[in-house]
PDB file of C-alpha atoms in Angstrom:
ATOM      1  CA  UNK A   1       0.000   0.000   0.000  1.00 61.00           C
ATOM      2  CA  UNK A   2       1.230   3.287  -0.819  1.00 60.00           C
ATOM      3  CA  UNK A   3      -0.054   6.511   0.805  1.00 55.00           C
ATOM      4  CA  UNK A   4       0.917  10.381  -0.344  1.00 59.00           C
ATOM      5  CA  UNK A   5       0.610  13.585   1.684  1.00 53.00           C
ATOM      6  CA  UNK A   6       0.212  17.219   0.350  1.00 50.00           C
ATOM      7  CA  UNK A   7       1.966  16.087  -3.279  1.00 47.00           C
ATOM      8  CA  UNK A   8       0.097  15.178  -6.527  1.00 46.00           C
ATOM      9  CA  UNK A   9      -1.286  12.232  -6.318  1.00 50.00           C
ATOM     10  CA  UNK A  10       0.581  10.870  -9.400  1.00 45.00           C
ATOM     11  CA  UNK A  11       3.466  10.888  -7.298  1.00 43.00           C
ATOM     12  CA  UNK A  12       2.340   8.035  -5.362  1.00 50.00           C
ATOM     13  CA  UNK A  13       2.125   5.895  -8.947  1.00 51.00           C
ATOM     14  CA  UNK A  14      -1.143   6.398  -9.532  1.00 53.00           C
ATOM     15  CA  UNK A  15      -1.206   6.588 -13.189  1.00 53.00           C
ATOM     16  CA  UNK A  16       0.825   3.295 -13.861  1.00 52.00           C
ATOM     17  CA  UNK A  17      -2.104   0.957 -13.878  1.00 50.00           C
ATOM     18  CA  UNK A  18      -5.131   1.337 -16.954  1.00 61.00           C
ATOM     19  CA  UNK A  19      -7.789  -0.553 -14.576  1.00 77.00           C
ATOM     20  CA  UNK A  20     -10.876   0.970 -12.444  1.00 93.00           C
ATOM     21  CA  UNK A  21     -10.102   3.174  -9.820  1.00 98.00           C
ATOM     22  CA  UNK A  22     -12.548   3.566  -6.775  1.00 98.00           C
ATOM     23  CA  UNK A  23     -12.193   6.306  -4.015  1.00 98.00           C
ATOM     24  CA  UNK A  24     -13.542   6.398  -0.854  1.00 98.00           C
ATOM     25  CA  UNK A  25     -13.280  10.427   0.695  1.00 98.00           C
ATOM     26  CA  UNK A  26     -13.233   9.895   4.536  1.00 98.00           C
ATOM     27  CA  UNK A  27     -12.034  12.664   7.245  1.00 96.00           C
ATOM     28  CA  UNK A  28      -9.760   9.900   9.459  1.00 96.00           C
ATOM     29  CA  UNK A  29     -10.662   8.227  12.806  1.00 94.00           C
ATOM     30  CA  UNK A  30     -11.755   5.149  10.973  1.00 96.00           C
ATOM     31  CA  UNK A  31     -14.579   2.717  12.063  1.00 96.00           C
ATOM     32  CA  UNK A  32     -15.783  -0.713  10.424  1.00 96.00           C
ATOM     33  CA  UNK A  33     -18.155   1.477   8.776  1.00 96.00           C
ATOM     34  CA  UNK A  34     -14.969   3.263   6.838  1.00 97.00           C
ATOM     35  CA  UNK A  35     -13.713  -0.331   6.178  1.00 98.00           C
ATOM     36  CA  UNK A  36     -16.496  -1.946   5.037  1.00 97.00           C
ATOM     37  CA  UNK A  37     -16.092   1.066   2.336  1.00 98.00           C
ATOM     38  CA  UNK A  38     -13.081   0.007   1.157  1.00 98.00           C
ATOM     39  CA  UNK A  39     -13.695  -3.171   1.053  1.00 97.00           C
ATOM     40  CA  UNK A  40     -17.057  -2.688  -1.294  1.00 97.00           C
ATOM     41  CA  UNK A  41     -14.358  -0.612  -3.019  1.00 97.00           C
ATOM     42  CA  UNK A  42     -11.511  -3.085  -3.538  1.00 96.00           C
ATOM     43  CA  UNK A  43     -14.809  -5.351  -5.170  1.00 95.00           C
ATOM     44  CA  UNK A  44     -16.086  -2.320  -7.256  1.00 96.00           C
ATOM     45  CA  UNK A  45     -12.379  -1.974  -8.363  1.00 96.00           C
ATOM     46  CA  UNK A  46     -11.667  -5.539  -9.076  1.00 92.00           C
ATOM     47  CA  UNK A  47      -8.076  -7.213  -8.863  1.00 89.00           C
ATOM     48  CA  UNK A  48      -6.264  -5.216 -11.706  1.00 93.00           C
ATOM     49  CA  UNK A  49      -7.733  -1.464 -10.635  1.00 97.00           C
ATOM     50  CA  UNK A  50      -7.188   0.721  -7.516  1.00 97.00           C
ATOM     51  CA  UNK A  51      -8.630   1.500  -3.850  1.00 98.00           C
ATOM     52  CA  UNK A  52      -7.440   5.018  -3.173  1.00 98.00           C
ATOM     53  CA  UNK A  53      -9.125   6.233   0.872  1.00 98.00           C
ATOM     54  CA  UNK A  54      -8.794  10.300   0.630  1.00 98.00           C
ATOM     55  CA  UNK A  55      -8.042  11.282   4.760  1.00 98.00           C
ATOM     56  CA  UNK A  56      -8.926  14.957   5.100  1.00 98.00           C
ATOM     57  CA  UNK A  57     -11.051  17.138   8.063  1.00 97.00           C
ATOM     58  CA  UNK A  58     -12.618  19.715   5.420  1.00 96.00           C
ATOM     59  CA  UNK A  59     -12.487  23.043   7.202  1.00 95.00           C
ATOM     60  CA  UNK A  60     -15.422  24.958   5.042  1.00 96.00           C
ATOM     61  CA  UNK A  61     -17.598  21.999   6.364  1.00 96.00           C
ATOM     62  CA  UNK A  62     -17.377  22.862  10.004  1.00 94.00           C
ATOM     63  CA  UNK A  63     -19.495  25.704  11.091  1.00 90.00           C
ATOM     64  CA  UNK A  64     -18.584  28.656  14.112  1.00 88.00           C
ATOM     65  CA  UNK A  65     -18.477  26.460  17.235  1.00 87.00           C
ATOM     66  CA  UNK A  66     -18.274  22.953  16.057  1.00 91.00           C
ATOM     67  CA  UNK A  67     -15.637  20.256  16.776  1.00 91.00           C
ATOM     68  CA  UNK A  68     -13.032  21.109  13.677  1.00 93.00           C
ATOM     69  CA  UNK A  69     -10.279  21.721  16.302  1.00 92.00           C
ATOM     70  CA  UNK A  70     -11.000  18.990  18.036  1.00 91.00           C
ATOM     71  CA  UNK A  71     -12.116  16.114  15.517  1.00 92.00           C
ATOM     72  CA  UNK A  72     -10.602  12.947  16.086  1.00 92.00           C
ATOM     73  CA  UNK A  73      -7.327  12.463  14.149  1.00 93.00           C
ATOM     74  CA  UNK A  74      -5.182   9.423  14.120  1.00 94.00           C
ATOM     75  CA  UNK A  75      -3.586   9.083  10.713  1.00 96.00           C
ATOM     76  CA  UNK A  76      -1.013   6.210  11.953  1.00 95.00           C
ATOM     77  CA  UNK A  77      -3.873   4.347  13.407  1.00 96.00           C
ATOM     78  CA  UNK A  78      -6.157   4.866  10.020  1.00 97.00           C
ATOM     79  CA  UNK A  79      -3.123   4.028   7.588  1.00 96.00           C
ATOM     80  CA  UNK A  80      -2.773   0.878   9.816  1.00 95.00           C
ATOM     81  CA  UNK A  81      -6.204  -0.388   9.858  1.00 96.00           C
ATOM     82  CA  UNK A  82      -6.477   0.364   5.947  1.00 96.00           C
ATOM     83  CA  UNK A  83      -3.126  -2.139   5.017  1.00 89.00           C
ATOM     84  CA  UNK A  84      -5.515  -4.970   5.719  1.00 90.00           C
ATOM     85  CA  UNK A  85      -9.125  -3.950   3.578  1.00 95.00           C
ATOM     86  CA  UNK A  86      -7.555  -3.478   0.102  1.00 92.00           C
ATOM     87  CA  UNK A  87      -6.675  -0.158   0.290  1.00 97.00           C
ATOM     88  CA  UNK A  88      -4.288   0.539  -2.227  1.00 97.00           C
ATOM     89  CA  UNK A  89      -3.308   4.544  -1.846  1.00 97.00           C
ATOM     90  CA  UNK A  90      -3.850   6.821   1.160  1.00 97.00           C
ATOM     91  CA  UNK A  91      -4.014  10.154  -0.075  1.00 97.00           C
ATOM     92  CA  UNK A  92      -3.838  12.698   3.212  1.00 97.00           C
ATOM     93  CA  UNK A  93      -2.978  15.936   2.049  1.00 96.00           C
ATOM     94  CA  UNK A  94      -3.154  19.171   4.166  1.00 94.00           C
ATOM     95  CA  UNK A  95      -5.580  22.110   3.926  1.00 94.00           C
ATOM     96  CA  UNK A  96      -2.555  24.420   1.931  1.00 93.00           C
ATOM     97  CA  UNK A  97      -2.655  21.192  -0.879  1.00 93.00           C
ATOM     98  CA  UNK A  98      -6.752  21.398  -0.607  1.00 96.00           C
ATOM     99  CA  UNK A  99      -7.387  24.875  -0.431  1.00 96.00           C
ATOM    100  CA  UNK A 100      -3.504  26.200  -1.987  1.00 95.00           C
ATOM    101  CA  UNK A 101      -4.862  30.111  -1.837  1.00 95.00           C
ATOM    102  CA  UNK A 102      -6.602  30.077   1.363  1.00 94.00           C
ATOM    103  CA  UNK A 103     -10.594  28.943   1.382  1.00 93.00           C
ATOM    104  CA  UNK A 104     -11.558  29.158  -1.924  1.00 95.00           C
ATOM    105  CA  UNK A 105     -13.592  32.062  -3.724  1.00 96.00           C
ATOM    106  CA  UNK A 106     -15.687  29.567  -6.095  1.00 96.00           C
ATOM    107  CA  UNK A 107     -17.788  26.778  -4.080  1.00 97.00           C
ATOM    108  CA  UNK A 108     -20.471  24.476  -5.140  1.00 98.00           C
ATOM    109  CA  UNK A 109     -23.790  25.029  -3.745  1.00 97.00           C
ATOM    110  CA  UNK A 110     -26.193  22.302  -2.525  1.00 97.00           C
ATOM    111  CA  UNK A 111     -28.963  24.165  -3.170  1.00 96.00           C
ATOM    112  CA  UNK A 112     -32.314  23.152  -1.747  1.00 95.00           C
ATOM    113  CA  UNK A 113     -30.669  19.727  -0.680  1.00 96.00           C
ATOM    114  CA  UNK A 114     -28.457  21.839   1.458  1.00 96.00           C
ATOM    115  CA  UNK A 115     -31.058  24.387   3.241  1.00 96.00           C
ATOM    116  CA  UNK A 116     -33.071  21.741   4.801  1.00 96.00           C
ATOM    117  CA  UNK A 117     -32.440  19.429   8.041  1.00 97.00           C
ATOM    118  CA  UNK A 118     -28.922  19.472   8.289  1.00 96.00           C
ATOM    119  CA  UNK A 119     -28.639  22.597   6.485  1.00 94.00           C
ATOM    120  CA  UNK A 120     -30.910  24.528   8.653  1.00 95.00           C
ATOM    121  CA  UNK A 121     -28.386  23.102  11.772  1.00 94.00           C
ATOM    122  CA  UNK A 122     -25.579  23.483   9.916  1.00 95.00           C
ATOM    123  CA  UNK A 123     -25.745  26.434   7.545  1.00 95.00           C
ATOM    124  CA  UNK A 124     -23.114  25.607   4.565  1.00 96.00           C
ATOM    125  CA  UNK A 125     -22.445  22.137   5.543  1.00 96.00           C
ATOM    126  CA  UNK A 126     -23.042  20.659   2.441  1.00 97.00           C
ATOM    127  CA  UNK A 127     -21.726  23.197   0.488  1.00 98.00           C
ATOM    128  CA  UNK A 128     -18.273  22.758   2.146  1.00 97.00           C
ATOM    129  CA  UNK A 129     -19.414  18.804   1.763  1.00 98.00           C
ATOM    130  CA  UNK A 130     -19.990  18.856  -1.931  1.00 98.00           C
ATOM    131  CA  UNK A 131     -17.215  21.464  -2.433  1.00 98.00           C
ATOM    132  CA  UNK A 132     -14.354  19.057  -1.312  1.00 98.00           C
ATOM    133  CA  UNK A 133     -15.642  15.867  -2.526  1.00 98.00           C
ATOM    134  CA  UNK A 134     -15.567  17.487  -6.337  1.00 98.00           C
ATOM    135  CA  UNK A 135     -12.536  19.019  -5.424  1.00 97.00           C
ATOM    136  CA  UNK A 136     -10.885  15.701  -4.433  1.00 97.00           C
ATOM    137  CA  UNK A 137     -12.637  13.642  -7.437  1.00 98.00           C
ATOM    138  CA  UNK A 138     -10.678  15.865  -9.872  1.00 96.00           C
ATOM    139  CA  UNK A 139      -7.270  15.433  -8.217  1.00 95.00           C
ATOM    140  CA  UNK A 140      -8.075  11.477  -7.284  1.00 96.00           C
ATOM    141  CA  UNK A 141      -9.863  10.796 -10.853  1.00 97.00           C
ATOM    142  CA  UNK A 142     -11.960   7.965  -9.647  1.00 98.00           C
ATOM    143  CA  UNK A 143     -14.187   6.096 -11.848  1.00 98.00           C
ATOM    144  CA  UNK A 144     -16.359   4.758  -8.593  1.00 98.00           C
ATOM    145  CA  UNK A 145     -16.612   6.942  -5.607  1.00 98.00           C
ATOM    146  CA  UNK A 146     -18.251   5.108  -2.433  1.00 98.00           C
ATOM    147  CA  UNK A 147     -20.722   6.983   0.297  1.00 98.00           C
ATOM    148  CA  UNK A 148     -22.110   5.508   3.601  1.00 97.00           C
ATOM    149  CA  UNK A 149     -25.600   6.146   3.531  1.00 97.00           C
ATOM    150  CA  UNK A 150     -25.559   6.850   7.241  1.00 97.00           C
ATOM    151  CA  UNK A 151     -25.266  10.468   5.134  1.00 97.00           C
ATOM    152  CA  UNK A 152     -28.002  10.096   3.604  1.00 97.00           C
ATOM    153  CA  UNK A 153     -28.584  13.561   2.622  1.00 97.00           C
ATOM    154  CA  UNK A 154     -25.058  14.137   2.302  1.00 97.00           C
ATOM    155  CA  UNK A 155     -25.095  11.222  -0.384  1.00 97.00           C
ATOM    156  CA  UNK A 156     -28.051  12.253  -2.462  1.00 97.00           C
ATOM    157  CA  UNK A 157     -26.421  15.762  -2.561  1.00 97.00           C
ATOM    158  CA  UNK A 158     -23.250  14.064  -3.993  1.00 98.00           C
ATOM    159  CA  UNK A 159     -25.526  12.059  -6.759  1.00 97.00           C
ATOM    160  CA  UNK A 160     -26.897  15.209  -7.711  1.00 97.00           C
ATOM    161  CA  UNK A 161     -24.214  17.531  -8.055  1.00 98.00           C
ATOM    162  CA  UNK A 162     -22.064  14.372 -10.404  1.00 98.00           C
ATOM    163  CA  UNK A 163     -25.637  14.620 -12.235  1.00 97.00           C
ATOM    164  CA  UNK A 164     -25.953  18.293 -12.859  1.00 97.00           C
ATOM    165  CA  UNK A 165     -22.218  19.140 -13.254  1.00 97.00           C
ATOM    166  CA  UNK A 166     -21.911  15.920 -15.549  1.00 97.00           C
ATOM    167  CA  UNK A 167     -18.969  14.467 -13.185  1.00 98.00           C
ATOM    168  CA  UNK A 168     -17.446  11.617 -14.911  1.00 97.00           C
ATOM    169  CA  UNK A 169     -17.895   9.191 -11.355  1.00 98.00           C
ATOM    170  CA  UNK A 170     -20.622   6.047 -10.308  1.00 98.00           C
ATOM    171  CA  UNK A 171     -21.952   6.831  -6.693  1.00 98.00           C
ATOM    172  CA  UNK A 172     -22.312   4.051  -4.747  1.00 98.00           C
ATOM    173  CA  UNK A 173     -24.038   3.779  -1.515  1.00 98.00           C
ATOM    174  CA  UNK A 174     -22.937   1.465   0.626  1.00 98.00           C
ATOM    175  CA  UNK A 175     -25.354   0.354   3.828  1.00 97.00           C
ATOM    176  CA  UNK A 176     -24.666   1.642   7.513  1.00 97.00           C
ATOM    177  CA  UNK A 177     -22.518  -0.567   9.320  1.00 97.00           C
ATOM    178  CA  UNK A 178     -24.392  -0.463  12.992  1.00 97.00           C
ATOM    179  CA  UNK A 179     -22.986  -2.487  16.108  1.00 96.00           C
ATOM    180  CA  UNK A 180     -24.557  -5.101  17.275  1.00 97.00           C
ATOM    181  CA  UNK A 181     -27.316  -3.181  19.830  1.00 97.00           C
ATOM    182  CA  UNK A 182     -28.072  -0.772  16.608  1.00 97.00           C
ATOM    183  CA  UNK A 183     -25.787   2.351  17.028  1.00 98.00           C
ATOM    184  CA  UNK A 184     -24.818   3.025  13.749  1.00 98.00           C
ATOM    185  CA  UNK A 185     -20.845   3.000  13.739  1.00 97.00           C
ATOM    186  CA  UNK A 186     -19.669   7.139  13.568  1.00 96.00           C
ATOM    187  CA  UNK A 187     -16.714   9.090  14.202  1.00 93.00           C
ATOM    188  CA  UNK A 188     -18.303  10.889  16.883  1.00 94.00           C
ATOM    189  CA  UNK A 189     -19.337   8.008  19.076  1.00 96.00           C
ATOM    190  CA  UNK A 190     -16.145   7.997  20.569  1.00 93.00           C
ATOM    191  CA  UNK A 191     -16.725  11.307  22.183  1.00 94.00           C
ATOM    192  CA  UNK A 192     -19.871   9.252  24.076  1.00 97.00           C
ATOM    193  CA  UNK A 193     -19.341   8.624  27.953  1.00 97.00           C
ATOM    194  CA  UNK A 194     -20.630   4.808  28.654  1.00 97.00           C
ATOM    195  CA  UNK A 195     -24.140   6.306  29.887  1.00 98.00           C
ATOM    196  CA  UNK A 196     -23.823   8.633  26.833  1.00 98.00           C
ATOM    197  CA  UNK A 197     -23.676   5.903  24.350  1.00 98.00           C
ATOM    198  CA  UNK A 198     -26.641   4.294  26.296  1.00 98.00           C
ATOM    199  CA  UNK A 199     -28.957   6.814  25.284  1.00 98.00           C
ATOM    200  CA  UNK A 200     -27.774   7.336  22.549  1.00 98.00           C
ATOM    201  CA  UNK A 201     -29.738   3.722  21.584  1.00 98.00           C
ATOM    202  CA  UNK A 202     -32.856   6.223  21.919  1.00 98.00           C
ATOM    203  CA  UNK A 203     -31.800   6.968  17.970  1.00 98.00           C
ATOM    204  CA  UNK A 204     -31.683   3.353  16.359  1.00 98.00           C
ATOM    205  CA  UNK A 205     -34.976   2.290  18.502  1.00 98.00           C
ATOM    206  CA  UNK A 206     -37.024   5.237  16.891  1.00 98.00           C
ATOM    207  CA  UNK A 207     -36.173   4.511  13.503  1.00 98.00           C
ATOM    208  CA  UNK A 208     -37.177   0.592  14.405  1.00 98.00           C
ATOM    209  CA  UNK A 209     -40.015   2.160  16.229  1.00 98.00           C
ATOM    210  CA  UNK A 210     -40.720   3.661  12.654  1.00 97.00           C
ATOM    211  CA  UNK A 211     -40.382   1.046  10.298  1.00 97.00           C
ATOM    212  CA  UNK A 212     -42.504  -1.282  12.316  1.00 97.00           C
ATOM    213  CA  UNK A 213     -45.406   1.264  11.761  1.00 96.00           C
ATOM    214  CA  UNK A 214     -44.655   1.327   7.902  1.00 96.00           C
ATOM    215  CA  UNK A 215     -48.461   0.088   7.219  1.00 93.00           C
ATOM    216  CA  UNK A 216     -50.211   2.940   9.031  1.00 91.00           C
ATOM    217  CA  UNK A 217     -49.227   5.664   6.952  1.00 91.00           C
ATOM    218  CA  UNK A 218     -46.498   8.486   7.151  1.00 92.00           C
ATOM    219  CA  UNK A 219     -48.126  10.061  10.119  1.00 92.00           C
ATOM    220  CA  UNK A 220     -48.263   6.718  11.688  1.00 93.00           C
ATOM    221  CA  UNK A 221     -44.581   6.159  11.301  1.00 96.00           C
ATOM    222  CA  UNK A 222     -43.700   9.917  12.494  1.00 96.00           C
ATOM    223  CA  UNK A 223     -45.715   9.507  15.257  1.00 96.00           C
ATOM    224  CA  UNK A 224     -43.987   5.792  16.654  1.00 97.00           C
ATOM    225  CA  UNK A 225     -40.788   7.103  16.098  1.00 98.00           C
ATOM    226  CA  UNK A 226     -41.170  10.477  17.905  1.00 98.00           C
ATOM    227  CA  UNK A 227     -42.558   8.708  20.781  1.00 98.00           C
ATOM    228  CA  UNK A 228     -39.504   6.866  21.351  1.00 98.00           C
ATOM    229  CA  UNK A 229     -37.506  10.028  21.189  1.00 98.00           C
ATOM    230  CA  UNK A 230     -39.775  11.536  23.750  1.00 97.00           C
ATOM    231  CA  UNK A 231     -39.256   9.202  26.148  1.00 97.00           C
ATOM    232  CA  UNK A 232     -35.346   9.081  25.886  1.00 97.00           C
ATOM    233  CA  UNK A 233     -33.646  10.936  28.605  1.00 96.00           C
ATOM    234  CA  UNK A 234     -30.664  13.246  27.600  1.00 96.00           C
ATOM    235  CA  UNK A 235     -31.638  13.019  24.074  1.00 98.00           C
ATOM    236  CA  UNK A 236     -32.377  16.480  22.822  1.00 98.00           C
ATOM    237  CA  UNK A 237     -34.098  16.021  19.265  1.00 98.00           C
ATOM    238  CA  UNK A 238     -32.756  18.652  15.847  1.00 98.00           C
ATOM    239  CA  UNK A 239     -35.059  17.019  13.706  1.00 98.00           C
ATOM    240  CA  UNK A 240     -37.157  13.987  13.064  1.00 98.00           C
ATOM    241  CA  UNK A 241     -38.344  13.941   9.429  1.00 97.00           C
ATOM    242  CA  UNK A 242     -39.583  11.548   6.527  1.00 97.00           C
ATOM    243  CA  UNK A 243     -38.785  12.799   3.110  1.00 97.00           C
ATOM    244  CA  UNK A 244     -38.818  12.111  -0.081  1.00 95.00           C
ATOM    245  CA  UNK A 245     -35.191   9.817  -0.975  1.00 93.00           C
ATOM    246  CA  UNK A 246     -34.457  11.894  -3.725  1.00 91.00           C
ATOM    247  CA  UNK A 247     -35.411  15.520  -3.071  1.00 92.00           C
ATOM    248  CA  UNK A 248     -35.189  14.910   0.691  1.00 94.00           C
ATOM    249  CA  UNK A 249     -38.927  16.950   0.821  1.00 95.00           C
ATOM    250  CA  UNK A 250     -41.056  15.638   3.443  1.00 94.00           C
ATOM    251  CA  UNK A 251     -43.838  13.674   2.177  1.00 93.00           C
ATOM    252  CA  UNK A 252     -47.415  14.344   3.419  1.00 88.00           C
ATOM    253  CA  UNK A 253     -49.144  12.466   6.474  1.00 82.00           C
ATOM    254  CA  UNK A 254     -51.082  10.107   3.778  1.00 83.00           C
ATOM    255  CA  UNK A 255     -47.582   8.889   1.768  1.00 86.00           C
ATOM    256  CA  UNK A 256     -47.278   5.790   0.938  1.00 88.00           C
ATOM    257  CA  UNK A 257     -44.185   4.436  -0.861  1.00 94.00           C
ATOM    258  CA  UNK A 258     -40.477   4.516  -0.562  1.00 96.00           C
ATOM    259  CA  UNK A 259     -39.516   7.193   2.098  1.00 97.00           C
ATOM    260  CA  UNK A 260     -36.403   8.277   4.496  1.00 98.00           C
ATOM    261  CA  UNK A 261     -36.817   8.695   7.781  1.00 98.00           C
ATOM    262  CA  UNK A 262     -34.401  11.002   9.482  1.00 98.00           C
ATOM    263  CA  UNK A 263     -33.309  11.842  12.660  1.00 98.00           C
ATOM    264  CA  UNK A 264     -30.881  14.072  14.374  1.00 98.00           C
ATOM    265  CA  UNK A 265     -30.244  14.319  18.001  1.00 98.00           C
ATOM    266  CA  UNK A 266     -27.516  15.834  20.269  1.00 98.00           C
ATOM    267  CA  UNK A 267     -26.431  13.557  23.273  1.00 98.00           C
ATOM    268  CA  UNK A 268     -24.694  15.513  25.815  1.00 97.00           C
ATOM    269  CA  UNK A 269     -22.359  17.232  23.306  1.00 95.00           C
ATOM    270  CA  UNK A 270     -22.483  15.364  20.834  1.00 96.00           C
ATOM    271  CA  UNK A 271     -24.622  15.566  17.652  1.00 97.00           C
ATOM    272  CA  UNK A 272     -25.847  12.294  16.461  1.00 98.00           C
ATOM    273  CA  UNK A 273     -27.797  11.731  12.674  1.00 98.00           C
ATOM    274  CA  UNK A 274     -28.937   8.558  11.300  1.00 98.00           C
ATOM    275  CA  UNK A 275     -31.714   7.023   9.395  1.00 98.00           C
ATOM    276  CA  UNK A 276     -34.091   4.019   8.060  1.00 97.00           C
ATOM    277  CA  UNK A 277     -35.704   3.479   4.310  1.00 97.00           C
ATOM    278  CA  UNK A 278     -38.817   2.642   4.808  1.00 96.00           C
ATOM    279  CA  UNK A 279     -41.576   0.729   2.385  1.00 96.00           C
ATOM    280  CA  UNK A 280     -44.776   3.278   3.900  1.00 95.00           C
ATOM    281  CA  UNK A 281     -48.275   1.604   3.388  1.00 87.00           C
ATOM    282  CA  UNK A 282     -51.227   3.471   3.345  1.00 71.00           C
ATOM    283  CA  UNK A 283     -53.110   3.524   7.136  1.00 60.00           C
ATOM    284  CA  UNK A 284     -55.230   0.228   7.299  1.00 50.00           C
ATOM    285  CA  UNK A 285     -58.687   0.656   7.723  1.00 43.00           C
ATOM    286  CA  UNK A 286     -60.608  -1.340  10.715  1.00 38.00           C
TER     287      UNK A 286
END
């Protein structure tokens, strides 16, 4: 495995092999979840192409007051875990390699994707989000680019922007990796005390909570799943939502089809997201 920081990424050798390259963009502190992206990478790459894993805490995604100072960063530990998953290149430039003038003058903007849920909580996220990954896809060149869909709206942002801007890369979502009791794997669980992580359950058991009221309607579903969350101590709620999967709208109380459902939550202080796809049913009558 080779891995490059802050030079061109043909340096690292890059160029010498024709086959399928696939990229996974990650900011470090790597979970199963990150692995079990490379590894649907090394198989979307095959034997003759390349597994490149981008490390990099994106500054313009990190609004006034949030963790960027204090992210978790262990780049020894994440080049170590990635020798074993088919990584082939670890590309962990710095910001000046990023960003060589200083934050940059031209962005990408997510739009409507980006004003809603986490957008209203974090103004600009997914600007910053979608400005770095296209930023990184031209210096990487992938052919295959891999997202958690953990993300999900940060994933269907991605697919759109390679759709309008005619990027030259297959998005692939890959499932949330969760841990056995349902806490879906994140870099930010490790800032959970024991009893932290506890509630933090409170997230996973809504969106069951959710899914097992899929024939009752969208209102039905809504309603299960905030009931959970309103009976979960230390669990302070952002948003609970189900939306459309590909405009990330929410759909009305009588939906029925493929939806979303969406949560965010802070425990103690730390900010949680995940979600469910769920099959909704119109309500039964009785």
């Amino acid at each position: 495995m080779r891995w490059a920081i802050g030079g061109p990424l043909v340096q690292a050798g890059l160029d010498a092999d024709p086959g399928k390259r696939a990229v996974v963009m990650t900011m470090g502190a790597l979970h199963d979840g990150h692995l079990e992206l490379v590894r649907r990478a090394r198989a979307e790459a095959g034997p003759n192409g390349q597994v490149v894993v981008t490390i990099f805490v994106n500054p313009l995604q990190f609004g006034a007051g949030e963790d960027l100072d204090t992210y978790p960063r262990d780049l020894d530990g994440d080049v170590a875990k990635l020798a074993g998953v088919g990584a082939d290149v670890v590309f962990a430039p710095t910001p000046d390699v990023v960003y060589p003038d200083g934050d940059p003058v031209v962005r990408v903007a997510a739009g409507h994707i980006g004003d809603v849920l986490e957008g209203e909580h974090r103004p600009g996220h997914l600007d910053g989000v979608l400005t770095v990954v296209l930023k990184l896809m031209h210096l990487v060149r992938p052919d295959v680019a891999l997202f958690g869909e953990k993300d999900a709206q940060q994933l269907l942002a991605v697919r759109r922007m390679v759709r309008d801007l005619e990027v030259s890369v297959e998005v692939v979502g890959v499932p949330t990796v969760r841990e056995a009791d349902g806490l879906a794997l994140s870099s930010r669980n490790a800032y959970l005390s024991a009893d932290e992580r506890t509630r933090a359950l409170a997230l996973s058991r809504a969106l069951g909570a959710g899914a097992a009221a899929a024939d009752s309607g969208g209102d039905g579903v809504i309603n299960a799943a905030r009931q959970v969350l309103d009976e979960a101590d230390g669990v302070v709620v952002d948003y609970l939502a189900l939306v459309d999967p590909v405009t990330v709208d929410a759909v009305a109380d009588d939906f029925s089809g493929h939806a979303l459902l969406l949560v965010a939550a802070r425990v103690g202080t730390t900010r949680l997201i995940d979600n469910q796809a769920i099959e909704v049913s119109p309500e039964v009558q009785r």
